[in-house]
Amino acid sequence: MILRIVKDEGPITGEQIAERLSLTRATLRPDLAILTMSGYLDARPRVGYFYSGKTGSQLLGEHFRKLMVRDYKSVPAVCQEETSVYDAICTMFLEDVGTLFVVKEGGILTGVISRKDLLKSSMGSQDLQNIPVGVVMSRMPNIVSCHLDESLLDAAAKLIRNQVDSLPVVKEREESDHFEVVGRISKTTITRVFVEMGLGKSV
Ligand code: ADP
């Protein structure tokens, strides 16, 4: 009812809305605060309330764009190019992840190895202890990554567009073309945020 009144009569003061509803201004205060904070109403001092005209999904989109990679990234699971395919499979089980980021000294990203990459190399009856990850991984510069200051929405769009399960979060180093791995954003990260938002938890 508040939204309808403001839509029809705005700008309108809190006092006037309270009058229309036969309530006191004090009773209405928390409702007006919620509607303003969630973006349905705009409030201007000494003028009153305006209807923002934004739909629920527009407001949700605005909220989503404010979530940043730096606040949601998880710890990356890594291995080296020299690591054997056998050991990489063990690491995946131990770390409970589906993708390992391949790094050299200083945590510099050189590649990514996924479940399917490992399955592929396991199909021939080769000695998995003697195949290095470097032979089967996807390699830089063809790795899709994201930055700490990127929005979670942009990272999610990259996951979908590139049909991959996870992105390394990287920090650019002084030396050009060197990216240090500082985190991980996976489809699970996005799903967790989606569920928390749906359950009304603050994310
Ligand atoms: P899975 O192979 O387990 O389904 P993905 O769909 O993530 O996992 O991987 C598909 C292919 O894309 C693999 O060959 C993998 O090496 C590669 N890949 C995975 N993540 C990335 C990424 N962030 N950037 C580039 N290539 C990737």
mmCIF file with all atom_site columns, C-alpha atoms and ligand atoms in Angstrom:
data_model
loop_
_atom_site.group_PDB
_atom_site.id
_atom_site.type_symbol
_atom_site.label_atom_id
_atom_site.label_alt_id
_atom_site.label_comp_id
_atom_site.label_asym_id
_atom_site.label_entity_id
_atom_site.label_seq_id
_atom_site.pdbx_PDB_ins_code
_atom_site.Cartn_x
_atom_site.Cartn_y
_atom_site.Cartn_z
_atom_site.occupancy
_atom_site.B_iso_or_equiv
_atom_site.pdbx_formal_charge
_atom_site.auth_seq_id
_atom_site.auth_comp_id
_atom_site.auth_asym_id
_atom_site.auth_atom_id
_atom_site.pdbx_PDB_model_num
ATOM   1   C CA  . MET A 1 1   ? 0.000  0.000   0.000   1.00 0.00 ? 1   MET A CA  1
ATOM   2   C CA  . ILE A 1 2   ? 2.858  2.371   0.742   1.00 0.00 ? 2   ILE A CA  1
ATOM   3   C CA  . LEU A 1 3   ? 4.292  1.765   -2.725  1.00 0.00 ? 3   LEU A CA  1
ATOM   4   C CA  . ARG A 1 4   ? 0.911  2.391   -4.336  1.00 0.00 ? 4   ARG A CA  1
ATOM   5   C CA  . ILE A 1 5   ? 0.448  5.672   -2.454  1.00 0.00 ? 5   ILE A CA  1
ATOM   6   C CA  . VAL A 1 6   ? 3.940  6.911   -3.355  1.00 0.00 ? 6   VAL A CA  1
ATOM   7   C CA  . LYS A 1 7   ? 3.542  5.809   -6.971  1.00 0.00 ? 7   LYS A CA  1
ATOM   8   C CA  . ASP A 1 8   ? 0.259  7.727   -7.300  1.00 0.00 ? 8   ASP A CA  1
ATOM   9   C CA  . GLU A 1 9   ? 1.064  10.784  -5.218  1.00 0.00 ? 9   GLU A CA  1
ATOM   10  C CA  . GLY A 1 10  ? 4.826  11.119  -4.909  1.00 0.00 ? 10  GLY A CA  1
ATOM   11  C CA  . PRO A 1 11  ? 6.720  13.148  -3.969  1.00 0.00 ? 11  PRO A CA  1
ATOM   12  C CA  . ILE A 1 12  ? 4.953  12.726  -0.676  1.00 0.00 ? 12  ILE A CA  1
ATOM   13  C CA  . THR A 1 13  ? 6.163  13.128  2.916   1.00 0.00 ? 13  THR A CA  1
ATOM   14  C CA  . GLY A 1 14  ? 6.211  10.350  5.526   1.00 0.00 ? 14  GLY A CA  1
ATOM   15  C CA  . GLU A 1 15  ? 3.681  12.362  7.485   1.00 0.00 ? 15  GLU A CA  1
ATOM   16  C CA  . GLN A 1 16  ? 1.251  12.363  4.558   1.00 0.00 ? 16  GLN A CA  1
ATOM   17  C CA  . ILE A 1 17  ? 1.683  8.626   3.877   1.00 0.00 ? 17  ILE A CA  1
ATOM   18  C CA  . ALA A 1 18  ? 0.957  7.919   7.543   1.00 0.00 ? 18  ALA A CA  1
ATOM   19  C CA  . GLU A 1 19  ? -2.177 10.057  7.312   1.00 0.00 ? 19  GLU A CA  1
ATOM   20  C CA  . ARG A 1 20  ? -3.458 8.115   4.260   1.00 0.00 ? 20  ARG A CA  1
ATOM   21  C CA  . LEU A 1 21  ? -2.995 4.849   6.163   1.00 0.00 ? 21  LEU A CA  1
ATOM   22  C CA  . SER A 1 22  ? -4.389 6.184   9.461   1.00 0.00 ? 22  SER A CA  1
ATOM   23  C CA  . LEU A 1 23  ? -1.114 5.324   11.174  1.00 0.00 ? 23  LEU A CA  1
ATOM   24  C CA  . THR A 1 24  ? 1.438  7.355   13.060  1.00 0.00 ? 24  THR A CA  1
ATOM   25  C CA  . ARG A 1 25  ? 4.677  8.445   11.409  1.00 0.00 ? 25  ARG A CA  1
ATOM   26  C CA  . ALA A 1 26  ? 6.574  6.414   14.040  1.00 0.00 ? 26  ALA A CA  1
ATOM   27  C CA  . THR A 1 27  ? 4.738  3.185   13.133  1.00 0.00 ? 27  THR A CA  1
ATOM   28  C CA  . LEU A 1 28  ? 5.603  3.690   9.505   1.00 0.00 ? 28  LEU A CA  1
ATOM   29  C CA  . ARG A 1 29  ? 9.278  4.513   10.029  1.00 0.00 ? 29  ARG A CA  1
ATOM   30  C CA  . PRO A 1 30  ? 10.711 0.929   9.791   1.00 0.00 ? 30  PRO A CA  1
ATOM   31  C CA  . ASP A 1 31  ? 8.632  0.146   6.669   1.00 0.00 ? 31  ASP A CA  1
ATOM   32  C CA  . LEU A 1 32  ? 9.822  3.303   4.929   1.00 0.00 ? 32  LEU A CA  1
ATOM   33  C CA  . ALA A 1 33  ? 13.400 2.534   5.924   1.00 0.00 ? 33  ALA A CA  1
ATOM   34  C CA  . ILE A 1 34  ? 13.203 -0.969  4.402   1.00 0.00 ? 34  ILE A CA  1
ATOM   35  C CA  . LEU A 1 35  ? 11.595 0.258   1.170   1.00 0.00 ? 35  LEU A CA  1
ATOM   36  C CA  . THR A 1 36  ? 14.226 2.995   0.839   1.00 0.00 ? 36  THR A CA  1
ATOM   37  C CA  . MET A 1 37  ? 17.186 0.744   1.635   1.00 0.00 ? 37  MET A CA  1
ATOM   38  C CA  . SER A 1 38  ? 16.030 -1.920  -0.791  1.00 0.00 ? 38  SER A CA  1
ATOM   39  C CA  . GLY A 1 39  ? 15.758 0.711   -3.543  1.00 0.00 ? 39  GLY A CA  1
ATOM   40  C CA  . TYR A 1 40  ? 12.006 0.695   -4.183  1.00 0.00 ? 40  TYR A CA  1
ATOM   41  C CA  . LEU A 1 41  ? 11.677 4.264   -2.877  1.00 0.00 ? 41  LEU A CA  1
ATOM   42  C CA  . ASP A 1 42  ? 13.967 7.287   -3.126  1.00 0.00 ? 42  ASP A CA  1
ATOM   43  C CA  . ALA A 1 43  ? 13.900 9.752   -0.237  1.00 0.00 ? 43  ALA A CA  1
ATOM   44  C CA  . ARG A 1 44  ? 14.861 13.412  -0.593  1.00 0.00 ? 44  ARG A CA  1
ATOM   45  C CA  . PRO A 1 45  ? 15.197 15.604  2.491   1.00 0.00 ? 45  PRO A CA  1
ATOM   46  C CA  . ARG A 1 46  ? 12.468 18.220  2.825   1.00 0.00 ? 46  ARG A CA  1
ATOM   47  C CA  . VAL A 1 47  ? 10.739 16.958  -0.353  1.00 0.00 ? 47  VAL A CA  1
ATOM   48  C CA  . GLY A 1 48  ? 9.575  13.440  0.466   1.00 0.00 ? 48  GLY A CA  1
ATOM   49  C CA  . TYR A 1 49  ? 9.431  10.000  -1.029  1.00 0.00 ? 49  TYR A CA  1
ATOM   50  C CA  . PHE A 1 50  ? 9.533  9.130   -4.760  1.00 0.00 ? 50  PHE A CA  1
ATOM   51  C CA  . TYR A 1 51  ? 8.779  5.820   -6.395  1.00 0.00 ? 51  TYR A CA  1
ATOM   52  C CA  . SER A 1 52  ? 12.082 4.654   -7.939  1.00 0.00 ? 52  SER A CA  1
ATOM   53  C CA  . GLY A 1 53  ? 10.355 2.715   -10.703 1.00 0.00 ? 53  GLY A CA  1
ATOM   54  C CA  . LYS A 1 54  ? 12.851 -0.132  -10.405 1.00 0.00 ? 54  LYS A CA  1
ATOM   55  C CA  . THR A 1 55  ? 11.614 -3.704  -10.664 1.00 0.00 ? 55  THR A CA  1
ATOM   56  C CA  . GLY A 1 56  ? 12.699 -6.424  -8.255  1.00 0.00 ? 56  GLY A CA  1
ATOM   57  C CA  . SER A 1 57  ? 15.022 -7.976  -10.825 1.00 0.00 ? 57  SER A CA  1
ATOM   58  C CA  . GLN A 1 58  ? 16.636 -4.597  -11.646 1.00 0.00 ? 58  GLN A CA  1
ATOM   59  C CA  . LEU A 1 59  ? 17.336 -4.126  -7.934  1.00 0.00 ? 59  LEU A CA  1
ATOM   60  C CA  . LEU A 1 60  ? 18.673 -7.667  -7.681  1.00 0.00 ? 60  LEU A CA  1
ATOM   61  C CA  . GLY A 1 61  ? 20.933 -6.990  -10.675 1.00 0.00 ? 61  GLY A CA  1
ATOM   62  C CA  . GLU A 1 62  ? 22.240 -3.813  -9.023  1.00 0.00 ? 62  GLU A CA  1
ATOM   63  C CA  . HIS A 1 63  ? 22.927 -5.753  -5.839  1.00 0.00 ? 63  HIS A CA  1
ATOM   64  C CA  . PHE A 1 64  ? 24.676 -8.526  -7.788  1.00 0.00 ? 64  PHE A CA  1
ATOM   65  C CA  . ARG A 1 65  ? 26.966 -6.072  -9.588  1.00 0.00 ? 65  ARG A CA  1
ATOM   66  C CA  . LYS A 1 66  ? 28.224 -4.822  -6.214  1.00 0.00 ? 66  LYS A CA  1
ATOM   67  C CA  . LEU A 1 67  ? 29.496 -8.268  -5.132  1.00 0.00 ? 67  LEU A CA  1
ATOM   68  C CA  . MET A 1 68  ? 33.237 -8.394  -5.765  1.00 0.00 ? 68  MET A CA  1
ATOM   69  C CA  . VAL A 1 69  ? 35.559 -11.297 -6.530  1.00 0.00 ? 69  VAL A CA  1
ATOM   70  C CA  . ARG A 1 70  ? 37.885 -10.295 -3.656  1.00 0.00 ? 70  ARG A CA  1
ATOM   71  C CA  . ASP A 1 71  ? 35.120 -10.969 -1.092  1.00 0.00 ? 71  ASP A CA  1
ATOM   72  C CA  . TYR A 1 72  ? 34.046 -14.396 -2.379  1.00 0.00 ? 72  TYR A CA  1
ATOM   73  C CA  . LYS A 1 73  ? 37.187 -16.066 -3.766  1.00 0.00 ? 73  LYS A CA  1
ATOM   74  C CA  . SER A 1 74  ? 38.264 -19.358 -2.227  1.00 0.00 ? 74  SER A CA  1
ATOM   75  C CA  . VAL A 1 75  ? 41.710 -20.848 -1.685  1.00 0.00 ? 75  VAL A CA  1
ATOM   76  C CA  . PRO A 1 76  ? 43.239 -22.174 -4.926  1.00 0.00 ? 76  PRO A CA  1
ATOM   77  C CA  . ALA A 1 77  ? 44.463 -25.762 -5.209  1.00 0.00 ? 77  ALA A CA  1
ATOM   78  C CA  . VAL A 1 78  ? 47.695 -25.826 -7.184  1.00 0.00 ? 78  VAL A CA  1
ATOM   79  C CA  . CYS A 1 79  ? 50.350 -28.147 -8.637  1.00 0.00 ? 79  CYS A CA  1
ATOM   80  C CA  . GLN A 1 80  ? 53.457 -27.749 -10.804 1.00 0.00 ? 80  GLN A CA  1
ATOM   81  C CA  . GLU A 1 81  ? 54.041 -28.664 -14.453 1.00 0.00 ? 81  GLU A CA  1
ATOM   82  C CA  . GLU A 1 82  ? 56.397 -31.414 -13.308 1.00 0.00 ? 82  GLU A CA  1
ATOM   83  C CA  . THR A 1 83  ? 53.751 -32.971 -11.019 1.00 0.00 ? 83  THR A CA  1
ATOM   84  C CA  . SER A 1 84  ? 52.698 -36.384 -12.373 1.00 0.00 ? 84  SER A CA  1
ATOM   85  C CA  . VAL A 1 85  ? 49.146 -36.972 -13.605 1.00 0.00 ? 85  VAL A CA  1
ATOM   86  C CA  . TYR A 1 86  ? 48.852 -39.598 -10.822 1.00 0.00 ? 86  TYR A CA  1
ATOM   87  C CA  . ASP A 1 87  ? 49.772 -37.061 -8.105  1.00 0.00 ? 87  ASP A CA  1
ATOM   88  C CA  . ALA A 1 88  ? 47.475 -34.427 -9.643  1.00 0.00 ? 88  ALA A CA  1
ATOM   89  C CA  . ILE A 1 89  ? 44.558 -36.888 -9.384  1.00 0.00 ? 89  ILE A CA  1
ATOM   90  C CA  . CYS A 1 90  ? 45.449 -37.515 -5.705  1.00 0.00 ? 90  CYS A CA  1
ATOM   91  C CA  . THR A 1 91  ? 45.610 -33.751 -5.044  1.00 0.00 ? 91  THR A CA  1
ATOM   92  C CA  . MET A 1 92  ? 42.166 -33.281 -6.604  1.00 0.00 ? 92  MET A CA  1
ATOM   93  C CA  . PHE A 1 93  ? 40.712 -35.863 -4.222  1.00 0.00 ? 93  PHE A CA  1
ATOM   94  C CA  . LEU A 1 94  ? 42.561 -34.507 -1.190  1.00 0.00 ? 94  LEU A CA  1
ATOM   95  C CA  . GLU A 1 95  ? 41.637 -30.870 -1.890  1.00 0.00 ? 95  GLU A CA  1
ATOM   96  C CA  . ASP A 1 96  ? 38.113 -31.820 -3.017  1.00 0.00 ? 96  ASP A CA  1
ATOM   97  C CA  . VAL A 1 97  ? 38.262 -29.707 -6.198  1.00 0.00 ? 97  VAL A CA  1
ATOM   98  C CA  . GLY A 1 98  ? 37.672 -30.383 -9.893  1.00 0.00 ? 98  GLY A CA  1
ATOM   99  C CA  . THR A 1 99  ? 40.411 -28.131 -11.244 1.00 0.00 ? 99  THR A CA  1
ATOM   100 C CA  . LEU A 1 100 ? 44.027 -27.485 -10.270 1.00 0.00 ? 100 LEU A CA  1
ATOM   101 C CA  . PHE A 1 101 ? 45.911 -24.348 -11.229 1.00 0.00 ? 101 PHE A CA  1
ATOM   102 C CA  . VAL A 1 102 ? 49.423 -25.045 -12.439 1.00 0.00 ? 102 VAL A CA  1
ATOM   103 C CA  . VAL A 1 103 ? 52.030 -22.626 -11.099 1.00 0.00 ? 103 VAL A CA  1
ATOM   104 C CA  . LYS A 1 104 ? 55.776 -22.051 -11.133 1.00 0.00 ? 104 LYS A CA  1
ATOM   105 C CA  . GLU A 1 105 ? 57.964 -20.309 -8.493  1.00 0.00 ? 105 GLU A CA  1
ATOM   106 C CA  . GLY A 1 106 ? 56.200 -17.408 -6.801  1.00 0.00 ? 106 GLY A CA  1
ATOM   107 C CA  . GLY A 1 107 ? 52.761 -18.812 -7.571  1.00 0.00 ? 107 GLY A CA  1
ATOM   108 C CA  . ILE A 1 108 ? 52.936 -17.587 -11.195 1.00 0.00 ? 108 ILE A CA  1
ATOM   109 C CA  . LEU A 1 109 ? 50.167 -19.125 -13.315 1.00 0.00 ? 109 LEU A CA  1
ATOM   110 C CA  . THR A 1 110 ? 51.312 -21.355 -16.183 1.00 0.00 ? 110 THR A CA  1
ATOM   111 C CA  . GLY A 1 111 ? 48.200 -23.466 -16.806 1.00 0.00 ? 111 GLY A CA  1
ATOM   112 C CA  . VAL A 1 112 ? 45.016 -25.201 -15.667 1.00 0.00 ? 112 VAL A CA  1
ATOM   113 C CA  . ILE A 1 113 ? 44.278 -28.909 -15.418 1.00 0.00 ? 113 ILE A CA  1
ATOM   114 C CA  . SER A 1 114 ? 40.704 -30.168 -15.146 1.00 0.00 ? 114 SER A CA  1
ATOM   115 C CA  . ARG A 1 115 ? 39.057 -33.514 -14.369 1.00 0.00 ? 115 ARG A CA  1
ATOM   116 C CA  . LYS A 1 116 ? 38.510 -34.221 -18.050 1.00 0.00 ? 116 LYS A CA  1
ATOM   117 C CA  . ASP A 1 117 ? 42.140 -33.433 -18.927 1.00 0.00 ? 117 ASP A CA  1
ATOM   118 C CA  . LEU A 1 118 ? 43.177 -36.065 -16.370 1.00 0.00 ? 118 LEU A CA  1
ATOM   119 C CA  . LEU A 1 119 ? 40.568 -38.591 -17.554 1.00 0.00 ? 119 LEU A CA  1
ATOM   120 C CA  . LYS A 1 120 ? 41.794 -38.139 -21.123 1.00 0.00 ? 120 LYS A CA  1
ATOM   121 C CA  . SER A 1 121 ? 45.389 -38.886 -20.189 1.00 0.00 ? 121 SER A CA  1
ATOM   122 C CA  . SER A 1 122 ? 44.233 -41.898 -18.126 1.00 0.00 ? 122 SER A CA  1
ATOM   123 C CA  . MET A 1 123 ? 42.459 -43.540 -21.069 1.00 0.00 ? 123 MET A CA  1
ATOM   124 C CA  . GLY A 1 124 ? 45.576 -44.942 -22.705 1.00 0.00 ? 124 GLY A CA  1
ATOM   125 C CA  . SER A 1 125 ? 47.175 -47.583 -20.498 1.00 0.00 ? 125 SER A CA  1
ATOM   126 C CA  . GLN A 1 126 ? 50.169 -45.307 -19.905 1.00 0.00 ? 126 GLN A CA  1
ATOM   127 C CA  . ASP A 1 127 ? 52.118 -44.985 -16.693 1.00 0.00 ? 127 ASP A CA  1
ATOM   128 C CA  . LEU A 1 128 ? 50.381 -42.056 -14.986 1.00 0.00 ? 128 LEU A CA  1
ATOM   129 C CA  . GLN A 1 129 ? 53.303 -41.681 -12.571 1.00 0.00 ? 129 GLN A CA  1
ATOM   130 C CA  . ASN A 1 130 ? 55.486 -40.695 -15.523 1.00 0.00 ? 130 ASN A CA  1
ATOM   131 C CA  . ILE A 1 131 ? 53.269 -38.264 -17.421 1.00 0.00 ? 131 ILE A CA  1
ATOM   132 C CA  . PRO A 1 132 ? 53.829 -34.691 -16.223 1.00 0.00 ? 132 PRO A CA  1
ATOM   133 C CA  . VAL A 1 133 ? 50.837 -32.380 -15.889 1.00 0.00 ? 133 VAL A CA  1
ATOM   134 C CA  . GLY A 1 134 ? 52.565 -29.921 -18.256 1.00 0.00 ? 134 GLY A CA  1
ATOM   135 C CA  . VAL A 1 135 ? 51.887 -32.271 -21.184 1.00 0.00 ? 135 VAL A CA  1
ATOM   136 C CA  . VAL A 1 136 ? 48.112 -32.377 -20.745 1.00 0.00 ? 136 VAL A CA  1
ATOM   137 C CA  . MET A 1 137 ? 47.155 -29.044 -19.157 1.00 0.00 ? 137 MET A CA  1
ATOM   138 C CA  . SER A 1 138 ? 45.624 -25.998 -20.866 1.00 0.00 ? 138 SER A CA  1
ATOM   139 C CA  . ARG A 1 139 ? 48.357 -23.400 -21.076 1.00 0.00 ? 139 ARG A CA  1
ATOM   140 C CA  . MET A 1 140 ? 48.881 -19.650 -20.743 1.00 0.00 ? 140 MET A CA  1
ATOM   141 C CA  . PRO A 1 141 ? 48.073 -17.338 -22.486 1.00 0.00 ? 141 PRO A CA  1
ATOM   142 C CA  . ASN A 1 142 ? 44.867 -19.281 -23.194 1.00 0.00 ? 142 ASN A CA  1
ATOM   143 C CA  . ILE A 1 143 ? 43.716 -19.263 -19.582 1.00 0.00 ? 143 ILE A CA  1
ATOM   144 C CA  . VAL A 1 144 ? 40.620 -17.283 -18.657 1.00 0.00 ? 144 VAL A CA  1
ATOM   145 C CA  . SER A 1 145 ? 41.096 -15.568 -15.302 1.00 0.00 ? 145 SER A CA  1
ATOM   146 C CA  . CYS A 1 146 ? 39.611 -12.792 -13.191 1.00 0.00 ? 146 CYS A CA  1
ATOM   147 C CA  . HIS A 1 147 ? 40.882 -10.010 -10.923 1.00 0.00 ? 147 HIS A CA  1
ATOM   148 C CA  . LEU A 1 148 ? 40.227 -9.132  -7.291  1.00 0.00 ? 148 LEU A CA  1
ATOM   149 C CA  . ASP A 1 149 ? 38.419 -5.923  -8.270  1.00 0.00 ? 149 ASP A CA  1
ATOM   150 C CA  . GLU A 1 150 ? 36.147 -7.543  -10.817 1.00 0.00 ? 150 GLU A CA  1
ATOM   151 C CA  . SER A 1 151 ? 32.467 -8.125  -10.040 1.00 0.00 ? 151 SER A CA  1
ATOM   152 C CA  . LEU A 1 152 ? 31.296 -11.646 -9.275  1.00 0.00 ? 152 LEU A CA  1
ATOM   153 C CA  . LEU A 1 153 ? 28.740 -11.193 -12.061 1.00 0.00 ? 153 LEU A CA  1
ATOM   154 C CA  . ASP A 1 154 ? 31.518 -10.638 -14.634 1.00 0.00 ? 154 ASP A CA  1
ATOM   155 C CA  . ALA A 1 155 ? 33.360 -13.706 -13.340 1.00 0.00 ? 155 ALA A CA  1
ATOM   156 C CA  . ALA A 1 156 ? 30.163 -15.795 -13.592 1.00 0.00 ? 156 ALA A CA  1
ATOM   157 C CA  . ALA A 1 157 ? 29.634 -14.571 -17.168 1.00 0.00 ? 157 ALA A CA  1
ATOM   158 C CA  . LYS A 1 158 ? 33.197 -15.692 -18.030 1.00 0.00 ? 158 LYS A CA  1
ATOM   159 C CA  . LEU A 1 159 ? 32.514 -19.162 -16.597 1.00 0.00 ? 159 LEU A CA  1
ATOM   160 C CA  . ILE A 1 160 ? 29.446 -19.511 -18.813 1.00 0.00 ? 160 ILE A CA  1
ATOM   161 C CA  . ARG A 1 161 ? 30.936 -17.914 -21.944 1.00 0.00 ? 161 ARG A CA  1
ATOM   162 C CA  . ASN A 1 162 ? 34.087 -20.032 -21.850 1.00 0.00 ? 162 ASN A CA  1
ATOM   163 C CA  . GLN A 1 163 ? 32.344 -23.210 -20.651 1.00 0.00 ? 163 GLN A CA  1
ATOM   164 C CA  . VAL A 1 164 ? 34.780 -23.797 -17.794 1.00 0.00 ? 164 VAL A CA  1
ATOM   165 C CA  . ASP A 1 165 ? 34.173 -24.764 -14.166 1.00 0.00 ? 165 ASP A CA  1
ATOM   166 C CA  . SER A 1 166 ? 36.570 -22.367 -12.479 1.00 0.00 ? 166 SER A CA  1
ATOM   167 C CA  . LEU A 1 167 ? 38.690 -19.259 -12.913 1.00 0.00 ? 167 LEU A CA  1
ATOM   168 C CA  . PRO A 1 168 ? 41.983 -18.452 -11.239 1.00 0.00 ? 168 PRO A CA  1
ATOM   169 C CA  . VAL A 1 169 ? 41.910 -15.090 -9.461  1.00 0.00 ? 169 VAL A CA  1
ATOM   170 C CA  . VAL A 1 170 ? 45.156 -13.381 -10.456 1.00 0.00 ? 170 VAL A CA  1
ATOM   171 C CA  . LYS A 1 171 ? 47.223 -10.359 -9.532  1.00 0.00 ? 171 LYS A CA  1
ATOM   172 C CA  . GLU A 1 172 ? 49.415 -8.779  -12.189 1.00 0.00 ? 172 GLU A CA  1
ATOM   173 C CA  . ARG A 1 173 ? 53.124 -8.789  -11.367 1.00 0.00 ? 173 ARG A CA  1
ATOM   174 C CA  . GLU A 1 174 ? 55.619 -6.075  -12.267 1.00 0.00 ? 174 GLU A CA  1
ATOM   175 C CA  . GLU A 1 175 ? 57.112 -8.256  -15.016 1.00 0.00 ? 175 GLU A CA  1
ATOM   176 C CA  . SER A 1 176 ? 54.649 -8.211  -17.908 1.00 0.00 ? 176 SER A CA  1
ATOM   177 C CA  . ASP A 1 177 ? 52.694 -11.387 -18.665 1.00 0.00 ? 177 ASP A CA  1
ATOM   178 C CA  . HIS A 1 178 ? 53.230 -12.679 -15.137 1.00 0.00 ? 178 HIS A CA  1
ATOM   179 C CA  . PHE A 1 179 ? 50.136 -13.375 -13.100 1.00 0.00 ? 179 PHE A CA  1
ATOM   180 C CA  . GLU A 1 180 ? 50.233 -14.588 -9.529  1.00 0.00 ? 180 GLU A CA  1
ATOM   181 C CA  . VAL A 1 181 ? 47.379 -16.888 -8.478  1.00 0.00 ? 181 VAL A CA  1
ATOM   182 C CA  . VAL A 1 182 ? 45.696 -15.509 -5.355  1.00 0.00 ? 182 VAL A CA  1
ATOM   183 C CA  . GLY A 1 183 ? 42.357 -17.328 -5.367  1.00 0.00 ? 183 GLY A CA  1
ATOM   184 C CA  . ARG A 1 184 ? 39.688 -19.240 -7.189  1.00 0.00 ? 184 ARG A CA  1
ATOM   185 C CA  . ILE A 1 185 ? 36.134 -18.600 -8.363  1.00 0.00 ? 185 ILE A CA  1
ATOM   186 C CA  . SER A 1 186 ? 34.191 -21.719 -9.327  1.00 0.00 ? 186 SER A CA  1
ATOM   187 C CA  . LYS A 1 187 ? 30.636 -22.595 -10.275 1.00 0.00 ? 187 LYS A CA  1
ATOM   188 C CA  . THR A 1 188 ? 30.246 -23.667 -6.625  1.00 0.00 ? 188 THR A CA  1
ATOM   189 C CA  . THR A 1 189 ? 31.163 -20.126 -5.491  1.00 0.00 ? 189 THR A CA  1
ATOM   190 C CA  . ILE A 1 190 ? 28.385 -18.693 -7.657  1.00 0.00 ? 190 ILE A CA  1
ATOM   191 C CA  . THR A 1 191 ? 25.864 -21.344 -6.580  1.00 0.00 ? 191 THR A CA  1
ATOM   192 C CA  . ARG A 1 192 ? 26.635 -20.678 -2.901  1.00 0.00 ? 192 ARG A CA  1
ATOM   193 C CA  . VAL A 1 193 ? 26.014 -16.932 -3.290  1.00 0.00 ? 193 VAL A CA  1
ATOM   194 C CA  . PHE A 1 194 ? 22.804 -17.665 -5.222  1.00 0.00 ? 194 PHE A CA  1
ATOM   195 C CA  . VAL A 1 195 ? 21.520 -19.959 -2.450  1.00 0.00 ? 195 VAL A CA  1
ATOM   196 C CA  . GLU A 1 196 ? 22.461 -17.521 0.316   1.00 0.00 ? 196 GLU A CA  1
ATOM   197 C CA  . MET A 1 197 ? 20.675 -14.695 -1.485  1.00 0.00 ? 197 MET A CA  1
ATOM   198 C CA  . GLY A 1 198 ? 17.627 -16.887 -2.017  1.00 0.00 ? 198 GLY A CA  1
ATOM   199 C CA  . LEU A 1 199 ? 17.546 -17.735 1.679   1.00 0.00 ? 199 LEU A CA  1
ATOM   200 C CA  . GLY A 1 200 ? 17.749 -14.053 2.518   1.00 0.00 ? 200 GLY A CA  1
ATOM   201 C CA  . LYS A 1 201 ? 21.176 -14.237 4.138   1.00 0.00 ? 201 LYS A CA  1
ATOM   202 C CA  . SER A 1 202 ? 23.248 -11.115 3.690   1.00 0.00 ? 202 SER A CA  1
ATOM   203 C CA  . VAL A 1 203 ? 25.849 -11.720 0.976   1.00 0.00 ? 203 VAL A CA  1
HETATM 204 P P1  . ADP B 2 .   ? 36.004 -30.518 -16.898 1.00 0.00 ? 1   ADP B P1  1
HETATM 205 O O1  . ADP B 2 .   ? 37.044 -30.828 -17.934 1.00 0.00 ? 1   ADP B O1  1
HETATM 206 O O2  . ADP B 2 .   ? 36.201 -31.263 -15.618 1.00 0.00 ? 1   ADP B O2  1
HETATM 207 O O3  . ADP B 2 .   ? 34.598 -30.580 -17.413 1.00 0.00 ? 1   ADP B O3  1
HETATM 208 P P2  . ADP B 2 .   ? 36.207 -27.655 -17.376 1.00 0.00 ? 1   ADP B P2  1
HETATM 209 O O4  . ADP B 2 .   ? 34.917 -27.614 -18.161 1.00 0.00 ? 1   ADP B O4  1
HETATM 210 O O5  . ADP B 2 .   ? 36.519 -26.550 -16.435 1.00 0.00 ? 1   ADP B O5  1
HETATM 211 O O6  . ADP B 2 .   ? 36.276 -28.981 -16.502 1.00 0.00 ? 1   ADP B O6  1
HETATM 212 O O7  . ADP B 2 .   ? 37.416 -27.785 -18.399 1.00 0.00 ? 1   ADP B O7  1
HETATM 213 C C1  . ADP B 2 .   ? 37.270 -27.983 -19.792 1.00 0.00 ? 1   ADP B C1  1
HETATM 214 C C2  . ADP B 2 .   ? 38.580 -27.669 -20.495 1.00 0.00 ? 1   ADP B C2  1
HETATM 215 O O8  . ADP B 2 .   ? 38.900 -26.282 -20.345 1.00 0.00 ? 1   ADP B O8  1
HETATM 216 C C3  . ADP B 2 .   ? 39.794 -28.441 -19.971 1.00 0.00 ? 1   ADP B C3  1
HETATM 217 O O9  . ADP B 2 .   ? 40.604 -28.843 -21.037 1.00 0.00 ? 1   ADP B O9  1
HETATM 218 C C4  . ADP B 2 .   ? 40.544 -27.425 -19.082 1.00 0.00 ? 1   ADP B C4  1
HETATM 219 O O10 . ADP B 2 .   ? 41.952 -27.593 -19.121 1.00 0.00 ? 1   ADP B O10 1
HETATM 220 C C5  . ADP B 2 .   ? 40.163 -26.107 -19.710 1.00 0.00 ? 1   ADP B C5  1
HETATM 221 N N1  . ADP B 2 .   ? 39.993 -25.037 -18.686 1.00 0.00 ? 1   ADP B N1  1
HETATM 222 C C6  . ADP B 2 .   ? 39.463 -25.165 -17.457 1.00 0.00 ? 1   ADP B C6  1
HETATM 223 N N2  . ADP B 2 .   ? 39.449 -23.970 -16.817 1.00 0.00 ? 1   ADP B N2  1
HETATM 224 C C7  . ADP B 2 .   ? 39.982 -23.066 -17.670 1.00 0.00 ? 1   ADP B C7  1
HETATM 225 C C8  . ADP B 2 .   ? 40.231 -21.664 -17.629 1.00 0.00 ? 1   ADP B C8  1
HETATM 226 N N3  . ADP B 2 .   ? 39.944 -20.920 -16.551 1.00 0.00 ? 1   ADP B N3  1
HETATM 227 N N4  . ADP B 2 .   ? 40.794 -21.067 -18.715 1.00 0.00 ? 1   ADP B N4  1
HETATM 228 C C9  . ADP B 2 .   ? 41.093 -21.793 -19.810 1.00 0.00 ? 1   ADP B C9  1
HETATM 229 N N5  . ADP B 2 .   ? 40.881 -23.119 -19.938 1.00 0.00 ? 1   ADP B N5  1
HETATM 230 C C10 . ADP B 2 .   ? 40.331 -23.765 -18.890 1.00 0.00 ? 1   ADP B C10 1
#
